């Protein structure tokens, strides 16, 4: 299916399906997981990762079989060590909020750093809130109460595109019609990620929190309520822009996610930044969305991390990988704050 962009006609490469997977931790609730992930290439050369065999498509670089732990031997990761002049140490891991069994175990350097830490900082402590309660909060914040619903908000062509995509992923249009644009965008994104074989049940931040157990305090840099409010309080035009960008990219989600995953596994921070963010200037309302969803939060989280590092000898931080990379990312902000930072 083809969805017409509401932008200036240029094809953005933001990869919102992949981007939201890296930016919003409060999605973590139970979801089915595929034990086998297949990398397939269609006749147009597009790569997709899926939970079924490639039927009618050619296998990618991997054989059509289970992708066992895919971490390259040696090399760096989306993982940094930051040291303050006062002697405090911070480890920072870029998370995939949606993961799969084959990305575990994590590399030894990450596990060793976690074992040495005396505090864990996360976006949202998703172990504290039952998934059903979190889902209820999202529904309260993201469902229309007026009769017109989403169909009454979108232009006819926009609604038609949304209805077509929803049917493709088996989502009842009656459900999506009651959702505000931000929640409809998330609903579609979760459906895509599940089809690609990923689940919040295997998210990296959730894995780290379980590994930390009761050995150290888990400190929230944000909260689930904050992240829900961040989206639900957006201007309606920004919510619609987010939804339309999601629809615009839905057909190519496998390639976007594959590019992002390749950069993440190989520790290529420059590529990860490029894959995630280079399209913001090409989408409708891209600048305010980038400021709201990324830059403002990076400032707030960096300030919180610096405060934590003054209270703990070794702080382990795990946040969405999109928050760490790029000129406005947490890593560059820590450097500007006087920390010596090294990717490891």
Coordinates of C-alpha atoms in Angstrom, one line a residue:
X1 CA 0.0 0.0 0.0
X2 CA 1.2 3.5 -0.6
X3 CA 0.4 6.4 1.8
X4 CA 0.7 10.0 0.6
X5 CA 2.9 12.1 2.7
X6 CA 1.5 15.4 4.0
X7 CA 5.0 16.9 3.9
X8 CA 6.9 18.7 1.2
X9 CA 7.1 15.8 -1.2
X10 CA 10.6 14.6 -0.2
X11 CA 10.9 11.1 1.3
X12 CA 12.0 11.3 4.9
X13 CA 14.2 8.7 6.4
X14 CA 13.3 9.3 10.0
X15 CA 12.3 5.7 10.6
X16 CA 9.7 6.5 13.2
X17 CA 8.8 2.9 13.8
X18 CA 12.4 2.3 14.8
X19 CA 12.7 5.7 16.5
X20 CA 9.8 5.3 18.8
X21 CA 11.1 1.8 19.7
X22 CA 14.2 3.6 21.1
X23 CA 12.6 6.6 22.8
X24 CA 9.6 5.7 24.8
X25 CA 10.1 3.1 27.6
X26 CA 6.5 3.1 29.0
X27 CA 5.3 0.8 26.2
X28 CA 6.8 -2.2 28.0
X29 CA 3.9 -4.6 28.5
X30 CA 3.4 -8.2 27.8
X31 CA 3.3 -9.2 24.1
X32 CA 3.8 -12.4 22.1
X33 CA 7.3 -13.1 21.0
X34 CA 8.5 -15.1 18.0
X35 CA 11.3 -17.5 18.9
X36 CA 12.6 -17.4 15.3
X37 CA 13.4 -14.3 13.3
X38 CA 14.0 -14.4 9.6
X39 CA 15.8 -11.8 7.5
X40 CA 14.2 -11.6 4.0
X41 CA 14.6 -9.6 0.9
X42 CA 11.7 -8.8 -1.5
X43 CA 11.9 -8.4 -5.2
X44 CA 12.6 -4.7 -4.8
X45 CA 15.6 -5.4 -2.7
X46 CA 14.0 -4.3 0.6
X47 CA 15.0 -6.1 3.8
X48 CA 12.6 -7.1 6.4
X49 CA 12.9 -9.1 9.7
X50 CA 9.9 -11.3 10.3
X51 CA 8.7 -14.2 12.5
X52 CA 7.8 -16.4 9.5
X53 CA 9.8 -17.9 6.7
X54 CA 10.6 -15.8 3.6
X55 CA 8.0 -17.6 1.4
X56 CA 8.3 -16.0 -2.0
X57 CA 11.3 -13.8 -1.0
X58 CA 15.0 -14.5 -1.0
X59 CA 16.8 -15.0 2.3
X60 CA 19.1 -12.2 3.3
X61 CA 22.7 -12.4 4.3
X62 CA 21.8 -14.9 7.0
X63 CA 20.4 -18.3 6.1
X64 CA 16.7 -18.8 6.7
X65 CA 17.1 -20.1 10.2
X66 CA 17.1 -18.9 13.7
X67 CA 19.4 -15.9 14.2
X68 CA 21.5 -16.9 17.2
X69 CA 23.1 -14.2 19.3
X70 CA 24.2 -11.7 16.7
X71 CA 26.7 -9.5 18.6
X72 CA 29.9 -9.1 16.4
X73 CA 33.1 -10.4 18.0
X74 CA 35.1 -7.5 19.4
X75 CA 34.4 -3.9 18.6
X76 CA 32.5 -1.2 20.5
X77 CA 28.8 -1.1 21.5
X78 CA 26.2 1.6 22.0
X79 CA 27.7 1.8 25.5
X80 CA 29.9 4.5 27.1
X81 CA 31.9 5.1 30.3
X82 CA 31.9 8.6 31.6
X83 CA 34.3 9.8 34.4
X84 CA 34.0 13.0 36.4
X85 CA 37.0 14.9 37.7
X86 CA 35.8 14.1 41.2
X87 CA 36.1 10.4 40.5
X88 CA 32.5 9.4 40.0
X89 CA 31.8 6.9 37.2
X90 CA 28.8 6.5 34.9
X91 CA 28.1 3.7 32.4
X92 CA 25.5 4.5 29.8
X93 CA 23.8 1.8 27.7
X94 CA 21.6 2.6 24.7
X95 CA 18.5 0.5 25.0
X96 CA 16.1 -1.1 22.5
X97 CA 12.7 -0.9 24.4
X98 CA 11.6 -3.8 22.1
X99 CA 14.0 -6.7 21.8
X100 CA 14.2 -10.4 20.9
X101 CA 15.7 -13.5 22.7
X102 CA 18.6 -13.7 20.3
X103 CA 20.2 -10.4 21.4
X104 CA 21.0 -12.0 24.8
X105 CA 23.3 -12.5 26.5
X106 CA 24.5 -9.0 26.3
X107 CA 28.3 -8.6 25.9
X108 CA 30.5 -9.2 28.9
X109 CA 31.7 -5.6 29.1
X110 CA 28.1 -4.5 29.7
X111 CA 27.3 -7.2 32.3
X112 CA 30.6 -6.5 34.1
X113 CA 29.8 -2.8 34.3
X114 CA 26.3 -3.6 35.7
X115 CA 27.9 -5.8 38.4
X116 CA 30.2 -3.0 39.5
X117 CA 27.4 -0.4 39.8
X118 CA 25.7 0.7 43.0
X119 CA 22.7 2.5 41.3
X120 CA 20.7 1.9 38.2
X121 CA 19.0 4.8 36.4
X122 CA 16.2 4.2 33.8
X123 CA 13.7 6.2 32.0
X124 CA 10.8 4.4 33.6
X125 CA 10.8 1.7 36.3
X126 CA 8.4 -0.6 34.4
X127 CA 8.8 -3.3 37.1
X128 CA 6.8 -1.1 39.5
X129 CA 3.6 -0.9 37.5
X130 CA 1.5 -3.9 36.3
X131 CA 1.1 -3.9 32.5
X132 CA -2.7 -3.8 32.7
X133 CA -2.6 -0.7 34.9
X134 CA -0.2 1.0 32.5
X135 CA -2.4 0.1 29.6
X136 CA -5.4 1.6 31.4
X137 CA -3.6 4.8 31.9
X138 CA -2.8 5.0 28.2
X139 CA -6.4 4.4 27.3
X140 CA -7.6 7.1 29.7
X141 CA -5.2 9.6 28.2
X142 CA -5.5 8.6 24.6
X143 CA -9.1 7.7 23.8
X144 CA -11.6 10.2 22.4
X145 CA -14.8 10.7 24.4
X146 CA -16.6 12.6 21.7
X147 CA -18.6 10.7 19.0
X148 CA -16.7 11.9 16.0
X149 CA -13.4 10.2 17.1
X150 CA -10.3 10.1 15.0
X151 CA -12.3 9.9 11.8
X152 CA -13.7 13.3 12.5
X153 CA -10.2 14.7 13.0
X154 CA -8.4 13.4 10.0
X155 CA -9.0 14.5 6.3
X156 CA -10.9 11.8 4.3
X157 CA -7.7 10.7 2.5
X158 CA -5.8 10.5 5.8
X159 CA -8.6 8.4 7.4
X160 CA -8.7 6.1 4.4
X161 CA -4.9 5.5 4.6
X162 CA -5.2 4.8 8.4
X163 CA -8.1 2.4 7.9
X164 CA -6.3 0.5 5.1
X165 CA -3.1 0.1 7.2
X166 CA -5.1 -0.9 10.3
X167 CA -6.9 -3.7 8.4
X168 CA -3.5 -4.9 7.1
X169 CA -2.3 -5.5 10.6
X170 CA -5.6 -7.0 11.8
X171 CA -6.6 -3.9 13.9
X172 CA -10.3 -3.2 14.0
X173 CA -11.0 0.2 12.6
X174 CA -13.6 0.7 15.3
X175 CA -10.8 0.5 17.9
X176 CA -8.4 2.8 16.1
X177 CA -11.2 5.3 15.4
X178 CA -11.6 5.9 19.2
X179 CA -7.8 6.6 19.6
X180 CA -6.2 10.0 19.5
X181 CA -3.5 10.3 16.8
X182 CA -0.6 9.8 19.2
X183 CA -2.1 6.5 20.5
X184 CA -3.1 5.3 17.0
X185 CA 0.5 5.9 15.9
X186 CA 1.8 3.8 18.9
X187 CA -0.8 1.1 18.3
X188 CA 0.4 0.7 14.7
X189 CA 4.0 0.8 15.7
X190 CA 3.6 -2.0 18.2
X191 CA 1.7 -4.1 15.6
X192 CA 4.7 -3.6 13.2
X193 CA 7.3 -4.5 15.8
X194 CA 5.4 -7.6 16.8
X195 CA 5.1 -8.6 13.2
X196 CA 8.9 -8.2 12.9
X197 CA 9.3 -10.5 15.9
X198 CA 10.1 -8.0 18.7
X199 CA 8.5 -7.6 22.1
X200 CA 8.8 -5.3 25.0
X201 CA 9.1 -8.5 27.1
X202 CA 12.7 -8.7 25.7
X203 CA 13.5 -5.0 25.9
X204 CA 17.0 -4.2 27.0
X205 CA 16.0 -1.8 29.8
X206 CA 13.6 -4.4 31.2
X207 CA 16.4 -7.1 31.0
X208 CA 18.8 -4.8 32.8
X209 CA 16.3 -4.1 35.6
X210 CA 15.7 -7.8 36.1
X211 CA 19.4 -8.4 36.2
X212 CA 19.9 -5.7 38.8
X213 CA 17.2 -7.2 41.0
X214 CA 17.4 -6.0 44.5
X215 CA 21.1 -5.4 44.4
X216 CA 20.9 -1.7 43.9
X217 CA 18.3 1.1 43.8
X218 CA 16.5 1.7 40.5
X219 CA 16.0 5.4 39.9
X220 CA 13.6 6.8 37.4
X221 CA 14.8 9.7 35.2
X222 CA 11.3 10.2 34.0
X223 CA 8.1 8.3 34.7
X224 CA 5.3 6.5 32.8
X225 CA 2.9 9.3 33.5
X226 CA 5.4 11.9 32.2
X227 CA 5.9 10.0 29.0
X228 CA 2.2 9.5 28.4
X229 CA 1.6 13.2 29.1
X230 CA 4.4 14.1 26.7
X231 CA 2.5 12.6 23.9
X232 CA -1.1 13.1 24.9
X233 CA -0.6 16.9 25.5
X234 CA 0.9 17.5 22.1
X235 CA -0.8 20.0 19.8
X236 CA -3.4 18.2 17.6
X237 CA -1.5 19.1 14.5
X238 CA 1.7 17.6 15.9
X239 CA -0.1 14.4 16.8
X240 CA -1.5 14.1 13.3
X241 CA 1.9 14.8 11.8
X242 CA 3.3 11.9 13.9
X243 CA 0.6 9.6 12.8
X244 CA 0.9 10.5 9.1
X245 CA 4.7 9.9 9.3
X246 CA 4.1 6.5 10.8
X247 CA 1.7 5.7 8.0
X248 CA 4.1 7.0 5.4
X249 CA 6.8 4.7 6.6
X250 CA 4.8 1.6 7.5
X251 CA 5.6 -0.3 4.3
X252 CA 9.3 0.2 4.8
X253 CA 9.4 -0.5 8.5
X254 CA 11.5 -3.6 8.1
X255 CA 14.3 -1.8 6.3
X256 CA 14.3 1.1 8.8
X257 CA 14.4 -1.3 11.7
X258 CA 17.0 -3.4 10.0
X259 CA 19.3 -0.4 9.5
X260 CA 18.8 0.7 13.1
X261 CA 19.4 -2.8 14.4
X262 CA 22.6 -3.2 12.4
X263 CA 24.0 0.1 13.7
X264 CA 23.0 -0.8 17.3
X265 CA 24.6 -4.3 17.2
X266 CA 27.8 -2.9 15.7
X267 CA 28.2 0.0 18.0
X268 CA 28.0 2.5 15.1
X269 CA 26.7 5.6 16.9
X270 CA 27.1 7.8 13.8
X271 CA 25.0 5.6 11.7
X272 CA 22.4 5.2 14.4
X273 CA 22.1 8.9 14.7
X274 CA 21.8 9.3 10.9
X275 CA 19.2 6.5 10.5
X276 CA 17.0 7.8 13.3
X277 CA 17.1 11.5 12.9
X278 CA 18.1 12.7 9.4
X279 CA 14.5 12.9 8.3
X280 CA 13.0 15.3 10.9
X281 CA 13.7 18.3 8.7
X282 CA 11.7 16.7 5.9
X283 CA 8.4 16.0 7.7
X284 CA 5.5 18.2 8.6
X285 CA 6.1 19.6 12.2
X286 CA 9.4 17.9 12.3
X287 CA 11.2 20.6 14.3
X288 CA 8.8 20.9 17.2
X289 CA 8.5 17.2 17.4
X290 CA 12.3 16.7 17.5
X291 CA 12.6 19.4 20.2
X292 CA 9.8 17.9 22.3
X293 CA 10.5 14.2 22.0
X294 CA 14.3 14.3 22.0
X295 CA 16.2 17.5 22.7
X296 CA 14.2 18.7 25.7
X297 CA 14.3 15.3 27.3
X298 CA 18.0 14.9 26.7
X299 CA 18.7 18.1 28.7
X300 CA 16.5 17.0 31.6
X301 CA 17.9 13.4 31.7
X302 CA 21.5 14.7 31.5
X303 CA 20.9 17.0 34.4
X304 CA 19.4 14.1 36.4
X305 CA 22.3 11.8 35.6
X306 CA 24.9 14.4 36.7
X307 CA 23.1 14.8 40.0
X308 CA 23.0 11.0 40.5
X309 CA 26.7 10.6 39.7
X310 CA 27.5 12.9 42.7
X311 CA 25.6 10.6 45.0
X312 CA 26.9 7.2 43.8
X313 CA 30.4 5.8 43.0
X314 CA 29.2 3.9 39.9
X315 CA 25.9 4.7 38.2
X316 CA 24.6 2.5 35.4
X317 CA 22.3 4.3 33.1
X318 CA 20.1 2.6 30.5
X319 CA 17.9 4.8 28.3
X320 CA 16.6 4.6 24.7
X321 CA 19.6 4.5 22.4
X322 CA 18.3 7.5 20.5
X323 CA 18.9 9.7 23.5
X324 CA 22.6 9.0 23.7
X325 CA 23.7 9.7 20.1
X326 CA 24.1 12.8 18.0
X327 CA 25.2 16.4 18.7
X328 CA 22.2 16.9 21.1
X329 CA 22.5 13.6 22.8
X330 CA 23.3 12.8 26.4
X331 CA 26.9 11.7 25.6
X332 CA 27.8 15.1 24.0
X333 CA 26.0 16.9 26.9
X334 CA 28.1 15.0 29.4
X335 CA 31.3 15.9 27.6
X336 CA 30.2 19.6 27.7
X337 CA 29.6 19.2 31.4
X338 CA 33.3 18.2 31.9
X339 CA 33.1 14.4 31.9
X340 CA 35.6 12.3 30.1
X341 CA 33.6 10.0 28.0
X342 CA 34.7 6.9 26.1
X343 CA 32.7 4.5 24.0
X344 CA 33.5 0.9 25.0

